[in-house]
Amino acid sequence: RLKPFNRLQVILQHLKMSKHTDSTAEVLLEKRGGAGIITLNRPKALNALNFSMIQQIYPQIKTWEKDPETYLIIIKGTGGKAFCAGGDIKAITDAGKTGDRLAQDFFRGEYMLNNAIGTCKKPYVALIDGITMGGGVGLSVHGHFRVATEKTLFAMPETAIGLFPDVGGGYFLPRLSGKIGYYLALTGFRLKGRDVLKAGIATHFVESEKLPALEKDLIALKSPSTENIADLLNSYHAKSKIDQEKEFVLDEHMEKINSIFSANSMEEIVRKLKQDGSPFAIKQLETINKMSPTSLKMTLRQLREGASMSLQDVLTMEYRLSQACMRGHDFYEGVRAVLIDKDQSPRWKPAALEEVSDEFVNDCFKPLGNNDLKL
């Protein structure tokens, strides 16, 4: 039996550990073996990212990056349904309406975190099991490794709420093959499971039930290099057979997507879709017609410009756009229609693409002087 003093030590040690793994905390940050592990822990909110989570994750990544005993960083979500379904949009909406600083601080903090992930010197492994949208994409896509499962559901649905595919969307989307990124950005199309890998968003595909074993093996690696980590992920990937034979969901449409979405303007994309007239084209028209015309124009330009920019310059541009959305009408109306009243019938202003002037779009991209995001 333990001597009384030892028993007290064990209890204290346990209390110290449980402080970090407190199940009520919104994000758990712990060190296991050579791995720093970030666990998004708001399962009821589908692990949506709020400001306090950003404020905890950012300094922890910076600390682990400098720590010689930390060899990799793993990020995952709890609850089995979502990795992270997005940013805490409702809080941002409330802040924007009242002129609260959160409408600036949230985006600034989030984009700084996206950049910290994109520039992280330690291998960063995101286990994107379940819903991964918006802000959740920003927490994963800029890292070295993104592991999708059969439960992964990826989308950038921002144009439906009067926003734009931010969190570095202007960087990674135009770099996907062909015009897939433009298509995903403008229509909010959802990719599932292995298709997330085939689109070039995930780097590996591993069956969901194998993730705990994969995590254990990653933690057990002794001072691993990026190559060692890649080898381990490759070995799990090679053993995953689910949907191996299925062709990419967009394969049959890629020719159309590449030709239509290479147009220089939203009006031209719409014209090309009408000309095409196929069931696929008609479906895309229906989708695009539901989106905020302002968001569509902003997004097309964001991607076209982002295609040749660094991640840092893209995030600086996106911060300007985020603040333009906070000043505008469509974001609040989109959130009302989709997330609050859920009537799914937003009244956009302006209501048609032709009414969104180039001057207005140009204004959204203008530098903010001292308020610009500096990375």
C-alpha positions as CSV (number, residue, x, y, z in Angstrom):
1,R,0.0,0.0,0.0
2,L,1.1,3.6,-0.6
3,K,2.5,5.4,2.4
4,P,0.3,8.4,3.4
5,F,2.8,11.0,2.0
6,N,3.1,9.2,-1.3
7,R,-0.7,8.9,-1.6
8,L,-0.9,12.7,-1.1
9,Q,1.7,13.2,-3.8
10,V,-0.3,10.9,-6.2
11,I,-3.5,12.9,-5.5
12,L,-1.7,16.2,-6.0
13,Q,-0.1,14.9,-9.2
14,H,-3.5,13.8,-10.4
15,L,-5.1,17.1,-9.6
16,K,-2.4,18.9,-11.5
17,M,-2.9,16.7,-14.5
18,S,-6.7,17.0,-14.5
19,K,-6.4,20.8,-14.5
20,H,-5.2,20.5,-18.1
21,T,-7.7,17.8,-19.1
22,D,-10.7,19.3,-17.3
23,S,-13.6,18.0,-19.3
24,T,-15.5,21.3,-19.0
25,A,-12.7,23.3,-20.7
26,E,-13.5,24.4,-24.2
27,V,-10.1,23.3,-25.4
28,L,-7.7,20.8,-23.8
29,L,-3.9,21.3,-24.2
30,E,-1.7,18.5,-23.1
31,K,1.7,17.1,-23.7
32,R,1.9,13.3,-24.2
33,G,5.2,11.7,-25.1
34,G,6.8,13.8,-27.8
35,A,3.4,15.2,-28.9
36,G,1.6,18.4,-28.0
37,I,-2.1,17.6,-28.3
38,I,-4.9,20.2,-28.9
39,T,-8.4,18.8,-28.3
40,L,-11.4,21.0,-29.3
41,N,-13.9,20.3,-26.6
42,R,-17.3,21.9,-27.3
43,P,-19.1,18.8,-28.7
44,K,-22.5,20.3,-28.3
45,A,-21.5,23.3,-30.4
46,L,-19.8,20.9,-32.9
47,N,-16.5,22.2,-31.5
48,A,-17.1,25.7,-33.0
49,L,-14.1,27.9,-32.5
50,N,-14.6,30.9,-30.1
51,F,-12.3,33.7,-29.1
52,S,-11.2,32.2,-25.8
53,M,-10.2,29.0,-27.6
54,I,-8.1,31.0,-30.1
55,Q,-6.4,32.9,-27.2
56,Q,-5.4,29.6,-25.6
57,I,-4.3,27.7,-28.7
58,Y,-2.1,30.4,-30.2
59,P,0.4,30.8,-27.4
60,Q,0.5,27.0,-26.8
61,I,1.5,26.4,-30.4
62,K,4.2,29.1,-30.1
63,T,5.5,27.5,-26.9
64,W,5.6,23.9,-28.3
65,E,7.3,25.2,-31.4
66,K,10.2,26.4,-29.2
67,D,10.3,23.3,-27.0
68,P,13.1,20.8,-28.0
69,E,11.1,18.0,-26.3
70,T,8.0,18.5,-28.5
71,Y,8.4,16.9,-31.9
72,L,4.9,17.2,-33.3
73,I,1.5,18.8,-32.7
74,I,-1.8,16.9,-33.0
75,I,-5.2,18.7,-33.2
76,K,-8.5,16.8,-33.0
77,G,-12.1,17.3,-31.8
78,T,-14.3,15.5,-29.3
79,G,-17.8,14.1,-29.6
80,G,-17.5,12.0,-32.7
81,K,-19.6,14.3,-34.9
82,A,-17.2,17.2,-35.8
83,F,-13.6,18.2,-35.9
84,C,-14.7,21.8,-35.9
85,A,-17.8,23.1,-37.7
86,G,-16.6,26.7,-37.9
87,G,-16.1,29.9,-36.1
88,D,-18.5,31.2,-33.4
89,I,-20.5,33.2,-35.9
90,K,-23.3,34.2,-33.5
91,A,-20.9,35.9,-31.1
92,I,-19.3,37.8,-33.9
93,T,-22.7,38.9,-35.2
94,D,-23.8,40.2,-31.8
95,A,-20.4,42.0,-31.5
96,G,-20.6,43.5,-35.0
97,K,-24.1,44.9,-34.4
98,T,-23.2,46.7,-31.2
99,G,-19.8,47.8,-32.4
100,D,-18.0,45.6,-29.9
101,R,-14.3,45.1,-30.3
102,L,-14.8,41.3,-30.7
103,A,-15.7,41.8,-34.3
104,Q,-12.1,43.0,-34.9
105,D,-10.4,40.9,-32.3
106,F,-11.9,37.6,-33.3
107,F,-10.8,37.8,-36.9
108,R,-7.4,39.2,-36.0
109,G,-6.8,36.4,-33.5
110,E,-8.1,33.7,-35.8
111,Y,-6.0,34.7,-38.8
112,M,-2.9,35.0,-36.5
113,L,-3.6,31.5,-35.4
114,N,-4.0,30.3,-39.1
115,N,-0.7,31.9,-39.8
116,A,1.0,30.3,-36.8
117,I,-0.3,26.9,-38.1
118,G,0.9,27.7,-41.7
119,T,4.4,28.7,-40.5
120,C,4.7,26.1,-37.7
121,K,8.2,24.6,-37.5
122,K,7.0,21.4,-35.9
123,P,5.0,18.9,-37.9
124,Y,1.3,19.6,-37.4
125,V,-1.2,16.7,-37.7
126,A,-4.9,17.6,-38.0
127,L,-7.3,14.7,-37.5
128,I,-10.3,16.0,-39.4
129,D,-12.8,13.4,-38.4
130,G,-16.4,14.6,-38.9
131,I,-17.7,18.0,-39.9
132,T,-14.8,20.4,-40.9
133,M,-16.1,23.7,-42.2
134,G,-15.0,27.4,-42.2
135,G,-12.9,28.1,-39.1
136,G,-12.3,24.3,-38.7
137,V,-10.7,24.3,-42.1
138,G,-8.4,27.2,-41.0
139,L,-7.3,25.1,-38.0
140,S,-6.3,22.2,-40.2
141,V,-5.6,22.9,-43.9
142,H,-2.4,25.0,-43.4
143,G,-0.7,22.3,-41.3
144,H,1.7,19.7,-42.7
145,F,-0.7,16.7,-42.5
146,R,-4.5,16.5,-42.7
147,V,-6.0,13.1,-42.0
148,A,-9.5,12.7,-43.3
149,T,-11.8,9.7,-42.5
150,E,-15.0,8.3,-43.9
151,K,-16.9,10.7,-41.5
152,T,-15.2,13.9,-42.8
153,L,-17.6,16.5,-44.2
154,F,-15.7,19.4,-45.7
155,A,-17.2,22.7,-46.9
156,M,-16.6,26.4,-47.1
157,P,-20.2,27.6,-47.0
158,E,-19.6,31.3,-46.3
159,T,-21.2,32.8,-49.4
160,A,-24.5,31.6,-48.0
161,I,-24.2,33.8,-45.0
162,G,-22.9,37.0,-46.6
163,L,-19.3,36.2,-45.8
164,F,-16.4,34.8,-47.9
165,P,-14.2,31.7,-47.5
166,D,-11.7,33.2,-45.1
167,V,-9.2,31.7,-42.7
168,G,-6.7,31.5,-45.6
169,G,-9.2,30.3,-48.2
170,G,-7.8,32.8,-50.6
171,Y,-4.5,30.9,-50.3
172,F,-5.3,27.2,-50.4
173,L,-8.5,27.2,-52.6
174,P,-7.0,28.6,-55.8
175,R,-4.0,26.2,-55.4
176,L,-6.2,23.1,-55.6
177,S,-6.1,21.4,-59.0
178,G,-8.0,23.0,-61.9
179,K,-10.8,25.3,-60.7
180,I,-12.0,23.0,-57.9
181,G,-11.3,25.6,-55.3
182,Y,-13.3,28.3,-57.1
183,Y,-16.2,25.9,-57.4
184,L,-16.1,25.0,-53.7
185,A,-15.7,28.6,-52.6
186,L,-18.6,30.0,-54.7
187,T,-21.1,27.2,-54.3
188,G,-20.3,25.9,-50.8
189,F,-20.3,22.4,-52.2
190,R,-19.7,19.7,-49.6
191,L,-17.0,17.0,-50.0
192,K,-17.3,13.8,-48.0
193,G,-14.8,11.2,-46.9
194,R,-12.2,10.1,-49.4
195,D,-13.2,12.9,-51.7
196,V,-11.6,15.4,-49.3
197,L,-8.3,13.6,-50.0
198,K,-9.0,13.4,-53.8
199,A,-9.6,17.1,-54.0
200,G,-6.2,17.7,-52.4
201,I,-7.4,19.1,-49.1
202,A,-6.5,16.1,-47.0
203,T,-3.0,14.5,-47.2
204,H,-4.1,11.1,-45.9
205,F,-7.2,9.0,-45.4
206,V,-7.6,6.7,-42.4
207,E,-10.6,4.9,-41.1
208,S,-12.2,6.7,-38.2
209,E,-12.0,3.8,-35.8
210,K,-8.2,3.6,-36.4
211,L,-7.6,7.1,-35.2
212,P,-7.0,6.3,-31.5
213,A,-4.4,3.7,-32.5
214,L,-2.8,6.2,-35.0
215,E,-2.7,8.8,-32.2
216,K,-1.0,6.4,-29.8
217,D,1.6,5.5,-32.4
218,L,2.3,9.1,-33.1
219,I,2.7,9.8,-29.4
220,A,5.1,6.9,-29.1
221,L,7.5,8.0,-31.8
222,K,10.9,8.7,-30.4
223,S,12.3,12.1,-31.5
224,P,10.7,11.7,-34.9
225,S,11.4,13.7,-38.0
226,T,8.8,14.9,-40.5
227,E,9.7,11.9,-42.6
228,N,9.1,9.4,-39.7
229,I,5.7,11.0,-39.1
230,A,4.9,10.8,-42.9
231,D,5.9,7.1,-42.9
232,L,3.6,6.3,-40.1
233,L,0.7,8.2,-41.6
234,N,1.4,6.5,-45.0
235,S,1.3,3.1,-43.4
236,Y,-2.2,3.7,-41.9
237,H,-3.3,5.3,-45.1
238,A,-2.2,2.2,-47.1
239,K,-4.3,-0.1,-44.9
240,S,-7.5,1.9,-45.2
241,K,-9.8,0.3,-47.7
242,I,-13.1,2.2,-47.3
243,D,-14.3,3.7,-50.7
244,Q,-11.0,2.9,-52.2
245,E,-12.5,2.0,-55.6
246,K,-14.9,4.9,-55.8
247,E,-14.1,7.7,-58.3
248,F,-13.9,11.3,-57.2
249,V,-17.4,12.8,-56.9
250,L,-16.6,15.7,-59.2
251,D,-14.7,13.7,-61.8
252,E,-17.4,13.6,-64.4
253,H,-17.9,17.4,-64.0
254,M,-14.3,18.5,-63.9
255,E,-14.1,19.6,-67.5
256,K,-17.2,21.8,-67.1
257,I,-15.9,23.2,-63.7
258,N,-12.5,24.0,-65.1
259,S,-13.9,25.9,-68.1
260,I,-16.9,27.7,-66.5
261,F,-15.2,28.7,-63.2
262,S,-12.1,30.1,-65.0
263,A,-14.3,33.1,-66.1
264,N,-13.1,36.6,-65.1
265,S,-16.4,37.8,-63.5
266,M,-19.4,36.3,-61.7
267,E,-21.6,37.6,-64.4
268,E,-19.6,35.6,-66.9
269,I,-19.7,32.4,-64.8
270,V,-23.5,32.8,-64.6
271,R,-23.6,33.3,-68.4
272,K,-21.5,30.2,-69.1
273,L,-23.7,28.1,-66.8
274,K,-26.8,29.3,-68.6
275,Q,-25.2,28.5,-72.0
276,D,-24.2,25.1,-70.8
277,G,-27.8,24.2,-69.7
278,S,-26.9,20.7,-68.5
279,P,-28.6,19.4,-65.3
280,F,-25.3,20.0,-63.5
281,A,-25.1,23.6,-64.7
282,I,-28.7,24.3,-63.8
283,K,-28.1,23.0,-60.3
284,Q,-25.1,25.3,-59.9
285,L,-27.2,28.2,-61.1
286,E,-29.8,27.5,-58.5
287,T,-27.2,27.3,-55.7
288,I,-25.4,30.5,-56.8
289,N,-28.7,32.4,-57.0
290,K,-29.2,31.7,-53.3
291,M,-25.8,33.2,-52.3
292,S,-25.1,36.9,-51.4
293,P,-24.2,38.6,-54.7
294,T,-21.7,40.8,-52.8
295,S,-20.1,37.7,-51.2
296,L,-19.8,36.1,-54.6
297,K,-18.0,39.0,-56.2
298,M,-15.8,39.5,-53.2
299,T,-14.9,35.8,-53.2
300,L,-14.0,35.5,-56.9
301,R,-11.7,38.4,-56.6
302,Q,-10.2,37.1,-53.3
303,L,-9.3,33.8,-55.0
304,R,-8.0,35.3,-58.2
305,E,-5.7,37.6,-56.2
306,G,-4.8,35.1,-53.6
307,A,-3.6,32.6,-56.2
308,S,-0.2,34.5,-56.5
309,M,0.1,35.8,-52.9
310,S,1.8,34.5,-49.8
311,L,-0.3,33.1,-47.0
312,Q,0.5,36.3,-44.9
313,D,-0.6,38.6,-47.7
314,V,-3.8,36.6,-48.2
315,L,-4.6,36.8,-44.5
316,T,-4.0,40.5,-44.4
317,M,-6.3,40.9,-47.4
318,E,-8.9,38.7,-45.8
319,Y,-8.8,40.7,-42.6
320,R,-9.8,43.8,-44.7
321,L,-12.6,41.8,-46.2
322,S,-13.8,40.6,-42.8
323,Q,-14.1,44.2,-41.6
324,A,-15.9,45.2,-44.8
325,C,-18.5,42.4,-44.0
326,M,-18.8,43.7,-40.5
327,R,-19.7,47.2,-41.8
328,G,-22.1,45.8,-44.4
329,H,-25.6,44.4,-44.5
330,D,-25.4,40.9,-46.0
331,F,-23.5,39.2,-43.2
332,Y,-26.1,40.0,-40.5
333,E,-28.9,39.2,-42.8
334,G,-27.3,35.8,-43.8
335,V,-26.7,34.8,-40.2
336,R,-30.3,35.8,-39.4
337,A,-31.7,33.7,-42.3
338,V,-29.5,30.6,-41.9
339,L,-28.6,30.4,-38.2
340,I,-31.1,32.4,-36.2
341,D,-34.6,32.5,-37.7
342,K,-33.6,29.6,-40.0
343,D,-36.2,30.7,-42.6
344,Q,-33.4,30.2,-45.3
345,S,-34.7,33.2,-47.2
346,P,-32.1,36.0,-46.8
347,R,-32.9,39.4,-48.4
348,W,-29.6,40.4,-49.9
349,K,-28.8,44.1,-50.5
350,P,-28.0,44.6,-53.4
351,A,-30.1,41.6,-54.6
352,A,-28.5,41.1,-58.0
353,L,-24.9,40.6,-59.2
354,E,-25.3,43.5,-61.7
355,E,-26.0,45.9,-58.8
356,V,-22.8,45.1,-56.9
357,S,-20.5,47.8,-58.3
358,D,-16.8,47.4,-58.9
359,E,-16.3,50.5,-56.8
360,F,-18.0,48.8,-53.9
361,V,-15.9,45.7,-54.2
362,N,-12.7,47.7,-54.6
363,D,-13.5,49.5,-51.3
364,C,-13.7,46.2,-49.5
365,F,-10.1,45.4,-50.4
366,K,-8.7,48.8,-49.3
367,P,-5.9,48.9,-46.6
368,L,-7.1,49.8,-43.1
369,G,-4.0,51.9,-42.2
370,N,-3.2,51.3,-38.5
371,N,-5.9,48.8,-38.2
372,D,-4.5,46.4,-40.8
373,L,-3.5,42.9,-39.8
374,K,0.3,42.7,-39.4
375,L,1.9,39.3,-39.6
